[in-house]
Amino acid sequence: SQTIHQWPATLVQPVGSPLSLECTVEGTSNPNLYWYRQAAGRGLQLLFYSVGIGQISSEVPQNLSASRPQDRQFILSSKKLLLSDSGFYLCAWSVRDLDTDTQYFGPGTRLTVL
Amino acid sequence: GESVGLHLPTLSVQEGDNSIINCAYSNSASDYFIWYKQESGKGPQFIIDIRSNMDKRQGQRVTVLLNKTVKHLSLQIAATQPGDSAVYFCAENISKAAGNKLTFGGGTRVLVKP
């Protein structure tokens, strides 16, 4: 069966510090991968998605970036965090090339920027 | 703005009663819809999905209804239990579109009263 991991689970960082969040998927090959951000009590905002290694599509302009160095690894980064970057970051995956578009989510990372 | 929205941000329901969560979508080209459940501090969990060639689909204690004429989606939970307390999101997409991207609604919080 497929599983998706995110770490760290929680993170407190000062403004201006760098960020690196990691997501890995097990039990599947060649997935689509996604990064979402969720503000407290709000819906999900798609930040990035990737259909393959080295292929990143950005959905919103921001000071975040994403990379996919391996097939089942997706990384969210920032060189300098802003207060507005605080939130709940969720990674998700979906199967490519099949007649299903369901996305499956990881446990999330709670980021607090002080 | 989002093309998927919810009528009620908070729904209080008595334990044992049935719950109905509503969702409106605006993209008539959308042909795949999903309901997710998100408990506090966790990632969204897939509940049930439906394609546009159907108007009803049933799962365990849950039923999704799709009315394409008025672009309306609903989730019915039978015999609501305390464990059903969570935020519920609807999501839509267009099958086989690039990246299998989903558009999420703002969410409805369901509170189950004992």
mmCIF file with all atom_site columns, N, CA and C in Angstrom, chain A residues 45-77:
data_model
loop_
_atom_site.group_PDB
_atom_site.id
_atom_site.type_symbol
_atom_site.label_atom_id
_atom_site.label_alt_id
_atom_site.label_comp_id
_atom_site.label_asym_id
_atom_site.label_entity_id
_atom_site.label_seq_id
_atom_site.pdbx_PDB_ins_code
_atom_site.Cartn_x
_atom_site.Cartn_y
_atom_site.Cartn_z
_atom_site.occupancy
_atom_site.B_iso_or_equiv
_atom_site.pdbx_formal_charge
_atom_site.auth_seq_id
_atom_site.auth_comp_id
_atom_site.auth_asym_id
_atom_site.auth_atom_id
_atom_site.pdbx_PDB_model_num
ATOM 1  N N  . GLN A 1 45 ? -4.720 25.981 -0.275  1.00 0.00 ? 45 GLN A N  1
ATOM 2  C CA . GLN A 1 45 ? -4.201 26.750 -1.402  1.00 0.00 ? 45 GLN A CA 1
ATOM 3  C C  . GLN A 1 45 ? -3.076 25.957 -2.051  1.00 0.00 ? 45 GLN A C  1
ATOM 4  N N  . LEU A 1 46 ? -3.223 25.641 -3.334  1.00 0.00 ? 46 LEU A N  1
ATOM 5  C CA . LEU A 1 46 ? -2.181 24.910 -4.054  1.00 0.00 ? 46 LEU A CA 1
ATOM 6  C C  . LEU A 1 46 ? -1.004 25.832 -4.316  1.00 0.00 ? 46 LEU A C  1
ATOM 7  N N  . LEU A 1 47 ? 0.183  25.403 -3.906  1.00 0.00 ? 47 LEU A N  1
ATOM 8  C CA . LEU A 1 47 ? 1.393  26.193 -4.097  1.00 0.00 ? 47 LEU A CA 1
ATOM 9  C C  . LEU A 1 47 ? 2.180  25.719 -5.319  1.00 0.00 ? 47 LEU A C  1
ATOM 10 N N  . PHE A 1 48 ? 2.459  24.420 -5.366  1.00 0.00 ? 48 PHE A N  1
ATOM 11 C CA . PHE A 1 48 ? 3.253  23.836 -6.443  1.00 0.00 ? 48 PHE A CA 1
ATOM 12 C C  . PHE A 1 48 ? 2.722  22.447 -6.765  1.00 0.00 ? 48 PHE A C  1
ATOM 13 N N  . TYR A 1 49 ? 2.966  22.040 -8.009  1.00 0.00 ? 49 TYR A N  1
ATOM 14 C CA . TYR A 1 49 ? 2.745  20.639 -8.330  1.00 0.00 ? 49 TYR A CA 1
ATOM 15 C C  . TYR A 1 49 ? 3.833  20.187 -9.291  1.00 0.00 ? 49 TYR A C  1
ATOM 16 N N  . SER A 1 50 ? 4.025  18.861 -9.331  1.00 0.00 ? 50 SER A N  1
ATOM 17 C CA . SER A 1 50 ? 5.090  18.293 -10.149 1.00 0.00 ? 50 SER A CA 1
ATOM 18 C C  . SER A 1 50 ? 4.593  17.010 -10.807 1.00 0.00 ? 50 SER A C  1
ATOM 19 N N  . VAL A 1 51 ? 4.829  16.910 -12.101 1.00 0.00 ? 51 VAL A N  1
ATOM 20 C CA . VAL A 1 51 ? 4.434  15.702 -12.834 1.00 0.00 ? 51 VAL A CA 1
ATOM 21 C C  . VAL A 1 51 ? 5.626  14.790 -13.106 1.00 0.00 ? 51 VAL A C  1
ATOM 22 N N  . GLY A 1 52 ? 6.828  15.195 -12.666 1.00 0.00 ? 52 GLY A N  1
ATOM 23 C CA . GLY A 1 52 ? 7.998  14.350 -12.872 1.00 0.00 ? 52 GLY A CA 1
ATOM 24 C C  . GLY A 1 52 ? 9.236  14.984 -12.264 1.00 0.00 ? 52 GLY A C  1
ATOM 25 N N  . ILE A 1 53 ? 10.313 14.226 -12.229 1.00 0.00 ? 53 ILE A N  1
ATOM 26 C CA . ILE A 1 53 ? 11.565 14.708 -11.655 1.00 0.00 ? 53 ILE A CA 1
ATOM 27 C C  . ILE A 1 53 ? 11.997 16.003 -12.348 1.00 0.00 ? 53 ILE A C  1
ATOM 28 N N  . GLY A 1 54 ? 12.290 17.004 -11.538 1.00 0.00 ? 54 GLY A N  1
ATOM 29 C CA . GLY A 1 54 ? 12.769 18.271 -12.072 1.00 0.00 ? 54 GLY A CA 1
ATOM 30 C C  . GLY A 1 54 ? 11.701 19.144 -12.705 1.00 0.00 ? 54 GLY A C  1
ATOM 31 N N  . GLN A 1 55 ? 10.448 18.664 -12.724 1.00 0.00 ? 55 GLN A N  1
ATOM 32 C CA . GLN A 1 55 ? 9.342  19.425 -13.336 1.00 0.00 ? 55 GLN A CA 1
ATOM 33 C C  . GLN A 1 55 ? 8.475  20.029 -12.239 1.00 0.00 ? 55 GLN A C  1
ATOM 34 N N  . ILE A 1 56 ? 8.511  21.344 -12.123 1.00 0.00 ? 56 ILE A N  1
ATOM 35 C CA . ILE A 1 56 ? 7.785  22.048 -11.076 1.00 0.00 ? 56 ILE A CA 1
ATOM 36 C C  . ILE A 1 56 ? 6.912  23.124 -11.712 1.00 0.00 ? 56 ILE A C  1
ATOM 37 N N  . SER A 1 57 ? 5.657  23.172 -11.304 1.00 0.00 ? 57 SER A N  1
ATOM 38 C CA . SER A 1 57 ? 4.758  24.240 -11.729 1.00 0.00 ? 57 SER A CA 1
ATOM 39 C C  . SER A 1 57 ? 4.339  25.030 -10.497 1.00 0.00 ? 57 SER A C  1
ATOM 40 N N  . SER A 1 58 ? 4.465  26.345 -10.576 1.00 0.00 ? 58 SER A N  1
ATOM 41 C CA . SER A 1 58 ? 4.119  27.217 -9.469  1.00 0.00 ? 58 SER A CA 1
ATOM 42 C C  . SER A 1 58 ? 2.734  27.801 -9.706  1.00 0.00 ? 58 SER A C  1
ATOM 43 N N  . GLU A 1 59 ? 1.914  27.767 -8.671  1.00 0.00 ? 59 GLU A N  1
ATOM 44 C CA . GLU A 1 59 ? 0.546  28.261 -8.797  1.00 0.00 ? 59 GLU A CA 1
ATOM 45 C C  . GLU A 1 59 ? 0.378  29.693 -8.314  1.00 0.00 ? 59 GLU A C  1
ATOM 46 N N  . VAL A 1 60 ? 1.186  30.121 -7.373  1.00 0.00 ? 60 VAL A N  1
ATOM 47 C CA . VAL A 1 60 ? 1.049  31.475 -6.833  1.00 0.00 ? 60 VAL A CA 1
ATOM 48 C C  . VAL A 1 60 ? 2.431  32.090 -6.643  1.00 0.00 ? 60 VAL A C  1
ATOM 49 N N  . PRO A 1 61 ? 2.552  33.391 -6.920  1.00 0.00 ? 61 PRO A N  1
ATOM 50 C CA . PRO A 1 61 ? 3.846  34.048 -6.695  1.00 0.00 ? 61 PRO A CA 1
ATOM 51 C C  . PRO A 1 61 ? 4.116  34.186 -5.199  1.00 0.00 ? 61 PRO A C  1
ATOM 52 N N  . GLN A 1 62 ? 5.327  33.888 -4.794  1.00 0.00 ? 62 GLN A N  1
ATOM 53 C CA . GLN A 1 62 ? 5.640  33.906 -3.376  1.00 0.00 ? 62 GLN A CA 1
ATOM 54 C C  . GLN A 1 62 ? 7.146  33.757 -3.213  1.00 0.00 ? 62 GLN A C  1
ATOM 55 N N  . ASN A 1 63 ? 7.586  33.749 -1.965  1.00 0.00 ? 63 ASN A N  1
ATOM 56 C CA . ASN A 1 63 ? 9.011  33.564 -1.716  1.00 0.00 ? 63 ASN A CA 1
ATOM 57 C C  . ASN A 1 63 ? 9.354  32.117 -1.428  1.00 0.00 ? 63 ASN A C  1
ATOM 58 N N  . LEU A 1 64 ? 8.490  31.198 -1.817  1.00 0.00 ? 64 LEU A N  1
ATOM 59 C CA . LEU A 1 64 ? 8.749  29.780 -1.647  1.00 0.00 ? 64 LEU A CA 1
ATOM 60 C C  . LEU A 1 64 ? 9.156  29.185 -2.980  1.00 0.00 ? 64 LEU A C  1
ATOM 61 N N  . SER A 1 65 ? 9.855  28.058 -2.916  1.00 0.00 ? 65 SER A N  1
ATOM 62 C CA . SER A 1 65 ? 10.209 27.306 -4.110  1.00 0.00 ? 65 SER A CA 1
ATOM 63 C C  . SER A 1 65 ? 10.063 25.822 -3.819  1.00 0.00 ? 65 SER A C  1
ATOM 64 N N  . ALA A 1 66 ? 10.000 25.028 -4.865  1.00 0.00 ? 66 ALA A N  1
ATOM 65 C CA . ALA A 1 66 ? 9.867  23.580 -4.695  1.00 0.00 ? 66 ALA A CA 1
ATOM 66 C C  . ALA A 1 66 ? 10.854 22.885 -5.615  1.00 0.00 ? 66 ALA A C  1
ATOM 67 N N  . SER A 1 67 ? 11.253 21.700 -5.208  1.00 0.00 ? 67 SER A N  1
ATOM 68 C CA . SER A 1 67 ? 12.141 20.894 -6.037  1.00 0.00 ? 67 SER A CA 1
ATOM 69 C C  . SER A 1 67 ? 11.756 19.429 -5.912  1.00 0.00 ? 67 SER A C  1
ATOM 70 N N  . ARG A 1 68 ? 12.063 18.687 -6.940  1.00 0.00 ? 68 ARG A N  1
ATOM 71 C CA . ARG A 1 68 ? 11.784 17.243 -6.964  1.00 0.00 ? 68 ARG A CA 1
ATOM 72 C C  . ARG A 1 68 ? 13.058 16.548 -7.454  1.00 0.00 ? 68 ARG A C  1
ATOM 73 N N  . PRO A 1 69 ? 13.955 16.282 -6.525  1.00 0.00 ? 69 PRO A N  1
ATOM 74 C CA . PRO A 1 69 ? 15.233 15.680 -6.918  1.00 0.00 ? 69 PRO A CA 1
ATOM 75 C C  . PRO A 1 69 ? 15.137 14.185 -7.247  1.00 0.00 ? 69 PRO A C  1
ATOM 76 N N  . GLN A 1 70 ? 14.121 13.529 -6.709  1.00 0.00 ? 70 GLN A N  1
ATOM 77 C CA . GLN A 1 70 ? 13.906 12.109 -6.976  1.00 0.00 ? 70 GLN A CA 1
ATOM 78 C C  . GLN A 1 70 ? 12.426 11.874 -7.276  1.00 0.00 ? 70 GLN A C  1
ATOM 79 N N  . ASP A 1 71 ? 12.131 10.724 -7.841  1.00 0.00 ? 71 ASP A N  1
ATOM 80 C CA . ASP A 1 71 ? 10.766 10.440 -8.286  1.00 0.00 ? 71 ASP A CA 1
ATOM 81 C C  . ASP A 1 71 ? 9.727  10.593 -7.179  1.00 0.00 ? 71 ASP A C  1
ATOM 82 N N  . ARG A 1 72 ? 10.075 10.168 -5.952  1.00 0.00 ? 72 ARG A N  1
ATOM 83 C CA . ARG A 1 72 ? 9.103  10.155 -4.878  1.00 0.00 ? 72 ARG A CA 1
ATOM 84 C C  . ARG A 1 72 ? 9.473  11.110 -3.747  1.00 0.00 ? 72 ARG A C  1
ATOM 85 N N  . GLN A 1 73 ? 10.222 12.149 -4.075  1.00 0.00 ? 73 GLN A N  1
ATOM 86 C CA . GLN A 1 73 ? 10.637 13.129 -3.080  1.00 0.00 ? 73 GLN A CA 1
ATOM 87 C C  . GLN A 1 73 ? 10.304 14.524 -3.566  1.00 0.00 ? 73 GLN A C  1
ATOM 88 N N  . PHE A 1 74 ? 9.657  15.293 -2.694  1.00 0.00 ? 74 PHE A N  1
ATOM 89 C CA . PHE A 1 74 ? 9.238  16.652 -3.040  1.00 0.00 ? 74 PHE A CA 1
ATOM 90 C C  . PHE A 1 74 ? 9.651  17.545 -1.891  1.00 0.00 ? 74 PHE A C  1
ATOM 91 N N  . ILE A 1 75 ? 10.346 18.644 -2.192  1.00 0.00 ? 75 ILE A N  1
ATOM 92 C CA . ILE A 1 75 ? 10.880 19.512 -1.157  1.00 0.00 ? 75 ILE A CA 1
ATOM 93 C C  . ILE A 1 75 ? 10.353 20.924 -1.342  1.00 0.00 ? 75 ILE A C  1
ATOM 94 N N  . LEU A 1 76 ? 9.943  21.535 -0.252  1.00 0.00 ? 76 LEU A N  1
ATOM 95 C CA . LEU A 1 76 ? 9.497  22.926 -0.246  1.00 0.00 ? 76 LEU A CA 1
ATOM 96 C C  . LEU A 1 76 ? 10.536 23.757 0.492   1.00 0.00 ? 76 LEU A C  1
ATOM 97 N N  . SER A 1 77 ? 10.958 24.856 -0.122  1.00 0.00 ? 77 SER A N  1
ATOM 98 C CA . SER A 1 77 ? 12.053 25.640 0.448   1.00 0.00 ? 77 SER A CA 1
ATOM 99 C C  . SER A 1 77 ? 11.758 27.126 0.424   1.00 0.00 ? 77 SER A C  1
#
